[in-house]
C-alpha positions as a printed Julia matrix, in Angstrom:
278×3 Matrix{Float64}:
  -0.19    0.12   -0.41
   1.17    3.76   -1.17
  -0.68    6.22    1.14
   0.09    9.67   -0.5
  -1.53   12.68    1.82
   0.54   14.79   -0.97
  -1.46   14.16   -3.71
  -4.76   12.59   -2.09
  -4.45    9.6    -2.96
  -4.02    6.24   -1.76
  -2.77    2.92   -3.63
  -4.11   -0.93   -2.64
  -1.5    -2.92   -3.57
  -3.57   -6.26   -4.63
  -0.95   -9.57   -4.68
   0.32  -10.43   -7.63
  -1.81   -7.75  -10.16
   1.27   -5.6   -11.44
   0.44   -3.57   -8.27
   4.95   -3.54   -7.46
   5.06   -1.83  -11.26
   2.49    0.68  -10.18
   4.36    0.87   -6.22
   7.46    1.32   -8.04
   7.26    4.18   -9.86
   3.4     6.03   -7.86
   6.24    5.89   -4.52
   8.58    8.46   -6.51
   6.5    11.53   -6.53
   5.37   12.04   -2.47
   8.56   12.18   -1.07
   6.45   11.4     3.05
   4.31    8.7     0.89
   3.31    6.68    3.77
   4.41    3.1     2.73
   3.47   -0.55    3.87
   5.8    -2.94    1.93
   7.96   -5.53    3.16
   7.59   -8.86    4.86
   7.87   -8.34    8.74
   7.23   -9.68   12.06
   4.01   -7.88   13.72
   3.68   -7.95   17.67
   0.2    -9.21   17.34
  -0.31  -11.09   14.22
   3.47  -12.93   13.92
   5.09  -12.22   10.93
   3.91  -10.98    7.68
   3.46   -9.24    4.62
   3.26   -6.16    4.81
   2.44   -4.48    1.38
  -0.47   -6.95    0.88
  -3.23   -6.78    4.79
  -6.76   -7.9     4.45
  -8.68   -4.63    4.06
 -10.09   -6.32    7.37
  -7.33   -6.15    9.06
  -5.45   -3.09    8.32
  -9.46   -0.97   10.16
  -7.7    -3.25   13.24
  -4.68   -3.07   13.08
  -3.44   -0.09   11.07
  -6.46    2.58   12.36
  -4.74    5.68   10.9
  -3.54    4.28    7.92
  -6.81    2.75    6.71
  -8.59    6.38    8.28
  -6.81    7.37    4.63
  -9.54    5.09    2.77
 -12.56    7.84    4.46
 -10.06   10.34    3.17
  -8.44    9.61    0.19
  -9.14    8.96   -3.47
  -7.96    4.96   -3.66
  -7.29    3.32   -6.45
  -6.52   -1.33   -7.13
  -5.97   -2.66   -9.85
  -7.54   -5.94  -10.12
  -7.15   -9.48  -12.44
  -8.43  -12.72  -14.35
  -8.85  -14.99  -11.29
  -7.35  -18.26  -13.02
  -4.04  -16.06  -14.18
  -3.91  -14.42  -10.66
  -3.62  -17.83   -9.35
  -1.06  -18.94  -11.59
   0.64  -16.28  -11.08
   1.13  -16.36   -7.1
   1.63  -19.76   -7.91
   4.62  -19.51   -8.97
   5.35  -16.14   -7.24
   4.92  -18.73   -4.44
   7.19  -21.64   -5.5
  10.27  -19.24   -6.18
   9.55  -17.39   -2.79
   9.51  -19.68   -0.06
  10.75  -22.73   -2.08
  14.08  -21.57   -4.41
  12.17  -23.23   -7.14
  11.11  -21.24  -11.52
   7.87  -23.16  -12.07
   9.6   -23.84  -15.22
  11.8   -25.69  -14.26
   9.83  -28.07  -12.63
   8.77  -31.33  -14.6
   4.66  -31.28  -14.99
   4.13  -33.94  -13.09
   5.98  -32.51   -9.71
   4.43  -29.87  -10.42
   0.73  -30.69  -10.85
   1.19  -33.0    -7.45
   2.79  -29.28   -6.09
  -0.01  -27.51   -6.9
  -2.31  -29.92   -5.57
  -0.87  -30.33   -2.65
  -1.17  -25.95   -2.86
  -4.96  -26.2    -3.61
  -5.86  -28.29   -0.45
  -3.3   -25.75    2.44
  -4.89  -23.37    0.93
  -8.02  -23.83    1.88
  -7.54  -24.6     5.35
  -6.22  -20.82    5.11
  -8.27  -19.71    2.12
 -10.31  -16.7     4.66
  -7.05  -15.03    6.23
  -4.53  -17.42    4.69
  -0.63  -16.94    6.4
   1.88  -14.58    5.35
   2.89  -17.78    2.89
  -0.27  -17.97    1.0
  -0.96  -13.86    1.09
  -1.0   -14.16   -2.39
  -4.08  -16.45   -3.19
  -5.48  -13.89   -0.31
  -8.75  -13.24   -2.1
  -9.09   -9.67   -4.19
 -12.39   -8.65   -2.52
 -10.47   -8.41    0.58
  -8.49   -5.65   -0.4
 -12.25   -4.04   -1.93
 -14.84   -4.63    1.01
 -14.11   -4.69    4.31
 -16.67   -6.54    5.22
 -20.13   -5.71    2.94
 -18.65   -2.45    2.44
 -16.64   -1.06   -0.3
 -13.75    1.68    0.93
 -11.26    0.56   -2.46
 -12.61    4.44   -5.38
 -11.69    3.18   -8.07
 -11.04   -0.54   -9.56
  -8.45   -0.77  -12.96
  -8.07   -3.97  -14.65
  -4.47   -4.98  -15.6
  -4.84   -4.72  -19.07
  -5.12   -0.63  -18.17
  -2.04   -0.51  -16.01
  -0.64    1.8   -18.79
  -3.84    3.98  -18.35
  -3.38    3.96  -14.84
   0.14    4.78  -14.36
  -0.69    8.09  -16.89
  -2.78    9.24  -15.21
  -1.21    9.59  -12.05
   2.2    10.88  -13.33
  -0.25   13.82  -14.66
  -1.99   14.79  -12.26
   1.25   14.46   -9.84
   3.01   15.9   -12.15
   6.61   13.13  -11.92
   7.61   11.65  -14.82
   6.29    7.67  -14.28
   6.7     5.39  -17.49
   3.62    4.16  -18.59
   5.57    0.68  -20.03
   7.21    0.09  -17.78
   6.63   -4.47  -15.63
   7.83   -5.63  -12.35
   7.79   -8.96  -10.78
   6.88  -10.72  -14.47
   5.76  -14.26  -15.18
   7.62  -15.46  -17.62
   8.45  -18.86  -19.85
  12.45  -18.3   -20.86
  13.08  -19.91  -23.61
  15.87  -22.13  -22.71
  15.18  -23.61  -19.72
  18.69  -23.61  -18.63
  19.29  -21.04  -18.79
  17.35  -20.03  -15.52
  18.54  -20.66  -12.98
  21.88  -18.3   -14.0
  19.09  -15.85  -14.96
  17.51  -15.29  -11.51
  20.84  -15.54  -10.48
  22.32  -12.63  -12.02
  18.53  -10.34  -12.04
  19.1   -11.22   -7.93
  23.08   -9.18   -8.44
  21.98   -6.9   -10.99
  19.2    -5.78   -8.98
  20.67   -5.85   -5.51
  23.97   -3.45   -7.42
  22.29   -0.94   -9.39
  20.41    2.42   -9.55
  15.73    0.86   -9.69
  15.71    2.23  -13.03
  19.04    1.36  -14.79
  17.81   -2.11  -13.6
  14.5    -2.73  -14.95
  15.4    -1.2   -18.04
  18.55   -4.11  -18.5
  16.03   -6.55  -17.09
  13.56   -5.05  -20.04
  15.93   -5.45  -22.8
  16.89   -9.25  -21.79
  13.62  -10.44  -21.32
  12.43   -8.41  -24.59
  14.88  -11.51  -26.08
  14.7   -14.76  -24.12
  11.81  -14.77  -23.03
   8.62  -15.88  -24.78
   4.91  -14.38  -25.58
   3.3   -16.37  -23.16
   3.71  -17.15  -19.11
   4.73  -19.18  -16.99
   1.78  -20.63  -15.07
  -0.35  -20.88  -19.04
   3.54  -22.28  -20.48
   3.63  -25.26  -17.56
   0.21  -26.18  -17.88
  -1.62  -25.1   -14.91
  -4.48  -23.31  -15.93
  -5.17  -26.57  -17.96
  -5.75  -28.24  -14.95
  -9.97  -28.93  -13.94
  -9.09  -29.17  -10.29
  -7.81  -25.42  -10.58
 -10.15  -23.86  -12.48
 -13.0   -25.53  -10.96
 -11.17  -24.39   -7.18
 -11.1   -20.99   -8.58
 -14.95  -21.41   -9.29
 -15.22  -22.69   -6.17
 -13.3   -20.0    -4.01
 -12.98  -17.82   -5.71
 -16.8   -15.82   -7.53
 -16.34  -12.55   -5.9
 -13.57  -12.35   -7.36
 -15.37  -13.31  -10.11
 -17.83  -11.16   -9.88
 -15.8    -8.51  -10.06
 -13.31   -8.46  -11.87
 -16.32   -8.7   -14.91
 -17.55   -5.23  -12.5
 -14.28   -3.29  -13.21
 -13.91   -3.91  -16.73
 -17.95   -2.74  -16.91
 -16.47    0.29  -15.43
 -13.14    0.67  -17.22
 -14.06    2.53  -20.64
 -15.82    5.7   -18.03
 -13.01    4.96  -15.6
 -10.41    5.93  -19.25
 -12.46    7.92  -20.21
 -11.73   10.36  -17.09
  -7.77    8.83  -16.37
  -7.38   10.89  -20.54
  -9.12   13.84  -19.88
  -8.11   14.38  -16.35
 -10.83   15.03  -14.81
 -11.22   12.31  -11.42
  -9.54   14.48   -9.64
  -7.37   13.19   -7.03
  -9.36   12.9    -2.95
 -12.86   13.6    -1.41
 -15.17   16.29   -1.36
C-alpha cells in the first residue's frame, strides 16, 4: 500500500496484480508518502507481508492507515482470477521454495499444485504470510459488506492508470514499465543463471537502470506466454474448479471492473477524475 497525503490518494496493492509495477513508480511522486511494503514481524499477528494487508486487518491493526481510505481517493488493480492464481503459484514456489516454475517437471508441478490447493483451503479466508499471494482480491476492496476502494483498474489498463497519475502529480513515470513479471524463458536451462544474475543486478544497480536491462533481456530470452500458461497449470481441471469455488466473488468483481473501465479510462485520459474527496 502507498498513501500519498500530498496528492491525496491511496494505492491498495492487491497481490499479483501488477502492484509492484505501480508502487515502485508512484512512491517517487511524494517524498513523504506512507508505505507498507516488506514482510516482517508484527507484535500480534506474527510474521505478515506488510505490502498485502487485507482491509479487515488494516482496520483492526493499522487504524491510522485505514482512515485514509475514508479521506483520500483510492485505487486498486484487479486481474482475471484464473490468471492470477497461476501467477500466485509461481511466486509462492519461487519465494518460499526457490524453485522456478518453468524448471519443475509437469508431474511434480501438478502434484505440488494440488498440495498447495489442499493447504490453501484451510486458510483461504485468512491466509498466512506464506499464502498471502492467494488472498482473495475482494478482501483488498471490501471490508465486510462495505466497499472501501473507489476505483478498480483492470490489469490490462495499468499503463493508462500510471499515465494518469503521472499527469496528475507532475511526476515522470513510465507507463510501459513492468516489474516482477511472470515469464517463461525460451531456454529453460538458462533459468537458474538468469535468476542469479537478475538478483545480483537488482541489489547493485539503480532501480531504473536495473528495470531497463531486465526488460531488454526478457525481450530476447522470454516467450510471450507466462510461466503459468506454459507450464500447463492453468489447463488443470482441478485448478479451474478451485478458482470457480473459492474465488467466485473475485470473478464477479473483475467482471464489474471491466464493465466500468471505459468510463474510468475516459476520465483518466481527459484528467477529469480528481484526486482526493470533497
